[in-house]
CSV table of C-alpha atoms in Angstrom, one decimal:
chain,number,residue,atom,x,y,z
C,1,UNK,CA,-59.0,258.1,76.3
C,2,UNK,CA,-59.4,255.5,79.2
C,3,UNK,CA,-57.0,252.6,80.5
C,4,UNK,CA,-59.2,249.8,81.4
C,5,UNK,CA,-57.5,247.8,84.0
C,6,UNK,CA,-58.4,244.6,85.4
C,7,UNK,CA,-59.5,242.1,84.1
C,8,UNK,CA,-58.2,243.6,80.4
C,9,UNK,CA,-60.4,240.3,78.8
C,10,UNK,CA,-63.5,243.3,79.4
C,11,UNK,CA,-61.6,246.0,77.2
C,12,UNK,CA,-63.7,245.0,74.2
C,13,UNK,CA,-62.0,245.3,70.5
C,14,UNK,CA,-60.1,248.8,70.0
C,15,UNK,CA,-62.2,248.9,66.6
C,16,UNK,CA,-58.3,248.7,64.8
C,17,UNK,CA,-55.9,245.3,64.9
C,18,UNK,CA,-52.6,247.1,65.9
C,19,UNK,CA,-52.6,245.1,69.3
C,20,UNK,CA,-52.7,242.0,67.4
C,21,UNK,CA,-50.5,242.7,64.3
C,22,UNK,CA,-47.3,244.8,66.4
C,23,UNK,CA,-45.5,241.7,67.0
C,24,UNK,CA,-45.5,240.8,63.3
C,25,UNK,CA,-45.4,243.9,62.2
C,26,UNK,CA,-41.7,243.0,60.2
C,27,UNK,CA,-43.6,240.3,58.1
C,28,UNK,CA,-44.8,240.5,54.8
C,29,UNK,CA,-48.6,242.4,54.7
C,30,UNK,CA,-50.9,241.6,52.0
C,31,UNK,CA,-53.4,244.1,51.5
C,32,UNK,CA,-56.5,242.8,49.3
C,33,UNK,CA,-59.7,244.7,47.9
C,34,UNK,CA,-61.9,241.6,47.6
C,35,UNK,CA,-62.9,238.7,49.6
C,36,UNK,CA,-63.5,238.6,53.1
C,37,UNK,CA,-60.4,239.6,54.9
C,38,UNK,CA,-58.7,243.0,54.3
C,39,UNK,CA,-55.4,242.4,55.0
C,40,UNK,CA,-53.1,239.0,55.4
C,41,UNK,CA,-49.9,239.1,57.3
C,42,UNK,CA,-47.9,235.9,56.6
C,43,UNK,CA,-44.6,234.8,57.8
C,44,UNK,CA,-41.7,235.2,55.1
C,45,UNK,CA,-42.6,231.8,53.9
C,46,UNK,CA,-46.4,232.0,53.8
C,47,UNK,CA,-46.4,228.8,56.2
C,48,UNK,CA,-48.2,231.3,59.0
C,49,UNK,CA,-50.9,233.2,57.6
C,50,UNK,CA,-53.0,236.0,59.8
C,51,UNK,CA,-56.3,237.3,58.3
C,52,UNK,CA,-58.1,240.4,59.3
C,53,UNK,CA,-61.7,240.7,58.4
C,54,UNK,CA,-62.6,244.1,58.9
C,55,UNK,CA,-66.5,243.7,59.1
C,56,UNK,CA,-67.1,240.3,59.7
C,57,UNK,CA,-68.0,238.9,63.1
C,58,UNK,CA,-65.0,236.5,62.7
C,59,UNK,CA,-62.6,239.5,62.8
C,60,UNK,CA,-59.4,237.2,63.3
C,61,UNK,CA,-58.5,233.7,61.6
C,62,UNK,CA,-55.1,232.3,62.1
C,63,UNK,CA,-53.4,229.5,60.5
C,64,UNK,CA,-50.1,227.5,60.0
C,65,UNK,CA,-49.5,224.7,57.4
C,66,UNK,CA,-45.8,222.8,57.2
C,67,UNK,CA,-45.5,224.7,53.7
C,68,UNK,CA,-47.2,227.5,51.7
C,69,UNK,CA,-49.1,225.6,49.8
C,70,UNK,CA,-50.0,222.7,52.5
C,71,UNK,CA,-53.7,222.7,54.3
C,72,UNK,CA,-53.7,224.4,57.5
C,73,UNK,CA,-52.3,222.1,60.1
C,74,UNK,CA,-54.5,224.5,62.8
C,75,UNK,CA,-56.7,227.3,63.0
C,76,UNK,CA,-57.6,230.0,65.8
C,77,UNK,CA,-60.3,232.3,65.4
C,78,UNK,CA,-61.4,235.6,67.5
C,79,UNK,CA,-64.6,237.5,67.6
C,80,UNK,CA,-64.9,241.1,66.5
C,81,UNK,CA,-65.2,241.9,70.2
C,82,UNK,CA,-62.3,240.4,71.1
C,83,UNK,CA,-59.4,242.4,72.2
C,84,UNK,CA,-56.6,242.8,70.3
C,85,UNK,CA,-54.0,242.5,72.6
C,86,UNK,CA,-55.3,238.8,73.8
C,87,UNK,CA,-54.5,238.1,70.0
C,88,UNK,CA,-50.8,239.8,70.2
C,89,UNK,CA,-50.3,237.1,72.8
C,90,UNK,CA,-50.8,234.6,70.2
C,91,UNK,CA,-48.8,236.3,67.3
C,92,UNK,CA,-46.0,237.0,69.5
C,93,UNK,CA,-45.4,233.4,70.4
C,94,UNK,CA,-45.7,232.6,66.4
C,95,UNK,CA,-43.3,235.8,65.5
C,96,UNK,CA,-40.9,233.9,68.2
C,97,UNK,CA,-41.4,230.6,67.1
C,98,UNK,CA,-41.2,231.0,63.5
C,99,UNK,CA,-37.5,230.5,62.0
C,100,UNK,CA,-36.4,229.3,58.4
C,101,UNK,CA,-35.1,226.0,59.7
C,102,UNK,CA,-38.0,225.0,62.7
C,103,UNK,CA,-41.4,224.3,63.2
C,104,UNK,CA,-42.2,224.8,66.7
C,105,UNK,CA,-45.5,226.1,66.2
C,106,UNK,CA,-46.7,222.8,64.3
C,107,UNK,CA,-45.7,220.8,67.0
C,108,UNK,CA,-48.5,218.2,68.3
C,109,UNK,CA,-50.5,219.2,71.1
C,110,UNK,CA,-49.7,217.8,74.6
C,111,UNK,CA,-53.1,219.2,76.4
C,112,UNK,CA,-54.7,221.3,77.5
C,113,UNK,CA,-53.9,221.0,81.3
C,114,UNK,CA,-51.8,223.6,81.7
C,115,UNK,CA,-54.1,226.2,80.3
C,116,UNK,CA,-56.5,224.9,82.4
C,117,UNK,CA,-54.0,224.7,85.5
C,118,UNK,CA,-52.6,228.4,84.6
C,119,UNK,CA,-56.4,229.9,85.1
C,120,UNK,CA,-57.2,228.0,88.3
C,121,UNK,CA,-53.9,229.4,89.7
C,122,UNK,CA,-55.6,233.0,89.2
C,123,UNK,CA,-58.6,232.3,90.8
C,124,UNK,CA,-61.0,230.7,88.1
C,125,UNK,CA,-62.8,227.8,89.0
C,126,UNK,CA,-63.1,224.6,87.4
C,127,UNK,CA,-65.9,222.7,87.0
C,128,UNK,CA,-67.4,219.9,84.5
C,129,UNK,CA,-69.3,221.0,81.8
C,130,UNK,CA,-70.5,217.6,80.2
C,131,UNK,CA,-68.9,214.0,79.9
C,132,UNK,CA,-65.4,214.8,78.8
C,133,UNK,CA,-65.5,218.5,79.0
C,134,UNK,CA,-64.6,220.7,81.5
C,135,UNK,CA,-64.7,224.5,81.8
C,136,UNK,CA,-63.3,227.2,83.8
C,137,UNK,CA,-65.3,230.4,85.1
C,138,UNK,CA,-63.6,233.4,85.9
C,139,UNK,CA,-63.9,235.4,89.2
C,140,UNK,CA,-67.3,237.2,89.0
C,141,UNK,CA,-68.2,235.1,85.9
C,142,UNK,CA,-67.3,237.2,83.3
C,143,UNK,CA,-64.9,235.4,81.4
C,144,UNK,CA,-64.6,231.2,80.9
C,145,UNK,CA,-62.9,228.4,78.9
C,146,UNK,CA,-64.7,225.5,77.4
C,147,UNK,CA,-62.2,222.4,77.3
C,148,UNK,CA,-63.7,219.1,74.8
C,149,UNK,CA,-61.2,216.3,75.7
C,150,UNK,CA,-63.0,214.0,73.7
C,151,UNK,CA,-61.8,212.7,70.6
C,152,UNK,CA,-62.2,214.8,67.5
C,153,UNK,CA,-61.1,215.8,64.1
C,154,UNK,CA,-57.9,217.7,63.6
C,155,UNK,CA,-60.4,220.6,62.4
C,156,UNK,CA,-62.6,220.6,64.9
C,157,UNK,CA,-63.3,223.2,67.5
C,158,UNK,CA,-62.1,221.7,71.0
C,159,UNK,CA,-60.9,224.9,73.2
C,160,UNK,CA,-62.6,228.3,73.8
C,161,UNK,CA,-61.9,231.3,75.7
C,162,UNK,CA,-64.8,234.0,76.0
C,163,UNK,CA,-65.4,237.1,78.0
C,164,UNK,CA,-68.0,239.5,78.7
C,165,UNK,CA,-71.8,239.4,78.6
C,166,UNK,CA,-74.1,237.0,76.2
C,167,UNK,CA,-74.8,238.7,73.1
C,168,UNK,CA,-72.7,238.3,69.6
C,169,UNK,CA,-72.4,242.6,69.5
C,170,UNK,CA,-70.3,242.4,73.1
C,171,UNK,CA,-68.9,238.8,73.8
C,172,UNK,CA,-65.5,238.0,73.1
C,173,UNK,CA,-64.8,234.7,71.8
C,174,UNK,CA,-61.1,233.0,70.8
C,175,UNK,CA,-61.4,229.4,69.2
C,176,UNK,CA,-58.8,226.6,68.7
C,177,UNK,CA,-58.7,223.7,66.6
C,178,UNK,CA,-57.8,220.1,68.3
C,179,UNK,CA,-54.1,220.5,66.5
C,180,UNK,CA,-53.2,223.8,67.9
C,181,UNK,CA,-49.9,223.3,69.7
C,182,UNK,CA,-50.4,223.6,73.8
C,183,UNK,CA,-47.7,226.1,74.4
C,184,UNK,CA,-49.9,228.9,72.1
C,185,UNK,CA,-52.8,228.3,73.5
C,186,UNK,CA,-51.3,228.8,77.3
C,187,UNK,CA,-49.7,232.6,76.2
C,188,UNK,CA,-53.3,233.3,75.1
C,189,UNK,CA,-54.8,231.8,78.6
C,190,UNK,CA,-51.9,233.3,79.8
C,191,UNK,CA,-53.2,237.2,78.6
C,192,UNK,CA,-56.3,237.0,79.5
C,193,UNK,CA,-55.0,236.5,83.3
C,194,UNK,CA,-52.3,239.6,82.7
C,195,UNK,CA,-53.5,242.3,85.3
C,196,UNK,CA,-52.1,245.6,82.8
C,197,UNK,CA,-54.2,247.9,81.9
C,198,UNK,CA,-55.3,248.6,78.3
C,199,UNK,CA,-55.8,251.9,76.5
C,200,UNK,CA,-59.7,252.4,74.3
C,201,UNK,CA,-61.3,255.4,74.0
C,202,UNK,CA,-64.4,255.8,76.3
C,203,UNK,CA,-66.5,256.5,73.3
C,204,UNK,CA,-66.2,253.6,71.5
C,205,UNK,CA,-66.5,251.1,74.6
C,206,UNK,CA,-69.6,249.4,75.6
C,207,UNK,CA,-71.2,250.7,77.8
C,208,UNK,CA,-71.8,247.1,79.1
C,209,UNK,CA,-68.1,246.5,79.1
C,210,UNK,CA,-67.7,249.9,80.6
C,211,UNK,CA,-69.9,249.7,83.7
C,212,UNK,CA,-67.8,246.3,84.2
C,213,UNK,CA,-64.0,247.5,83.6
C,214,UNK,CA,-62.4,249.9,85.9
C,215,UNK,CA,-61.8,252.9,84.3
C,216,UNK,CA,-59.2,255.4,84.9
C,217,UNK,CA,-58.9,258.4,82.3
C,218,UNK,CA,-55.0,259.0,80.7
C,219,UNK,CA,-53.9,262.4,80.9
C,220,UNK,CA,-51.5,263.4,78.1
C,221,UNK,CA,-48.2,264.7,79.9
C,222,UNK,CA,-47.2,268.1,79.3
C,223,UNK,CA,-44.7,269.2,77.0
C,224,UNK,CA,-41.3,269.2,78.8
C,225,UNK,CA,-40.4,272.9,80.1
C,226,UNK,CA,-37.0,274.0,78.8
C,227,UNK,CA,-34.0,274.4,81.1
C,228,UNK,CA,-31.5,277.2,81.1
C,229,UNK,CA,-29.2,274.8,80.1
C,230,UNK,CA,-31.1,274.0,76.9
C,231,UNK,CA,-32.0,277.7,76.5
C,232,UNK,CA,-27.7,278.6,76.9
C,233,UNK,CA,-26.9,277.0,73.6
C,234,UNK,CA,-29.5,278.9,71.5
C,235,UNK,CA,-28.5,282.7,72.9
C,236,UNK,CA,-24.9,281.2,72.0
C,237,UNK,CA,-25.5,281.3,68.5
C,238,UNK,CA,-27.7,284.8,68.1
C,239,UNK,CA,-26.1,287.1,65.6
C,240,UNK,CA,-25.1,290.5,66.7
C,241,UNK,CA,-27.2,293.3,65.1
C,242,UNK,CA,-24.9,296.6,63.9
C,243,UNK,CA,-25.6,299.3,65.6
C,244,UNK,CA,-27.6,302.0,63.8
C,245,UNK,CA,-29.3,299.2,61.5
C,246,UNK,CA,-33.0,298.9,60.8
C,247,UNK,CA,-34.5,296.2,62.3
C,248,UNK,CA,-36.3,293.5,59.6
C,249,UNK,CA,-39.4,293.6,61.2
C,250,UNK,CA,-39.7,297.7,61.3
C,251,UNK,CA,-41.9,299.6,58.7
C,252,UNK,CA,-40.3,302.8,59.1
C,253,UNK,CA,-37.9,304.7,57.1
C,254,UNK,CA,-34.7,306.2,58.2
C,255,UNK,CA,-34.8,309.8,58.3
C,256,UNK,CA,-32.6,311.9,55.8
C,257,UNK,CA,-29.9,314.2,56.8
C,258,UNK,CA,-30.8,317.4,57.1
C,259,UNK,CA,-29.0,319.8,55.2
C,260,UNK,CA,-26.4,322.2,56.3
C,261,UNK,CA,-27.0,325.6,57.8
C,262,UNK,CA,-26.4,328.1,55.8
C,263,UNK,CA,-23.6,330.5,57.8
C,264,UNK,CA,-24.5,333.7,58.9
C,265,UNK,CA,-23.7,337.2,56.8
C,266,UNK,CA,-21.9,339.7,58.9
């Protein structure tokens, strides 16, 4: 195993959704056999809902609707190359806004400058893309963000975050709708500017990614060595063995008395 460290938005998909699912991991989990996602994680009142696709290129779709049975107010989706722990990002601001009695994370969106002023603080540049858009390009131009600021549809696609080289088998892509509150879509611009490192096997990274990412392999530490101290308490409780007793593990046979001389005649 490898720790790819920075920029983690080149770690590509782990091939599992741990990352993404560990900060809800105390919600409901709906595992189904048919249709196109695998598993659902929903808040304890279905209101948040979290699909996994496990084979489809949209690997991740994530919703939120003011009741269980309400259309979905917003929608965010990520690529199957995306990695998982740029999703957590977004599921840990949902596992901390969601509460019985609030609705934080159906609040309306106030824009999306501070995204945009959180990645040109770490070095991406901002340019316009197009009459009311504007993007941002990472450092070396591996990673950007498309912003639409023109009036849409509550449905419609108006903020994305990619990363890696062109190609659908290697590009990651994360996708919010116009109604996404700001403040989730900053802790998602937010991880893809966190320098930590990330853990993927080297086998099942591409190569792509891997000539890009800086690898550094993870030893597993060695079993602790015991200390006399820690030794001390187990000689404390050995039984003694009586003396003259055959030991369990022996295979031999105690040897019978001989018998007694017969005494001499005179």
């Amino acid at each position: 195993m490898t720790s790819t460290s920075p920029p983690r938005y080149l770690a590509g998909s782990s091939g599992v959704g741990d990352a993404g699912f560990a900060p809800v991991a105390h919600w409901p989990h709906h595992h189904l056999d048919e249709g196109p996602y695998q598993l659902v994680v929903t808040s304890p009142d279905h209101r948040i809902r979290i699909g996994w696709a496990g084979d489809d290129y949209y690997l991740w779709t994530i919703t939120a609707a003011p009741d269980a049975v309400s259309a979905h107010r917003w929608s965010v989706t990520a690529t199957q190359n995306t990695p998982a722990e740029l999703v957590g990002a977004l599921t840990a601001a949902l596992a901390e806004d969601w509460a019985p009695d609030q609705d934080r994370f159906l609040s309306a969106p106030t824009g999306w400058s501070d995204s945009l002023t959180l990645l040109a603080g770490a070095g991406w540049q901002l340019r316009h893309a197009g009459p009311g858009v504007i993007g941002a390009l990472a450092p070396g131009g591996r990673a950007g963000a498309v912003a639409d600021l023109r009036r849409h549809g509550a449905q419609d696609e108006v903020f994305t975050l990619w990363a890696g080289p062109e190609g659908w088998a290697i590009q990651a892509e994360i996708t919010f709708t116009a109604n996404t509150p700001s403040h989730l879509l900053l802790a998602v611009a937010k991880a893809f500017t966190d320098p930590a490192p990330v853990a993927r096997w080297r086998e099942t990274l591409h190569p792509a990614l891997a000539a890009l990412a800086q690898l550094t392999p993870i030893t597993p530490p060695r079993p602790a060595v015991p200390t006399p101290r820690d030794v001390r308490p187990r000689i404390a409780v050995r039984h003694p063995v009586a003396i003259g007793s055959v030991p369990r593990w022996s295979t031999s046979t105690p040897s019978a008395l001989l018998p007694a001389r017969a005494a001499a005649r005179r």
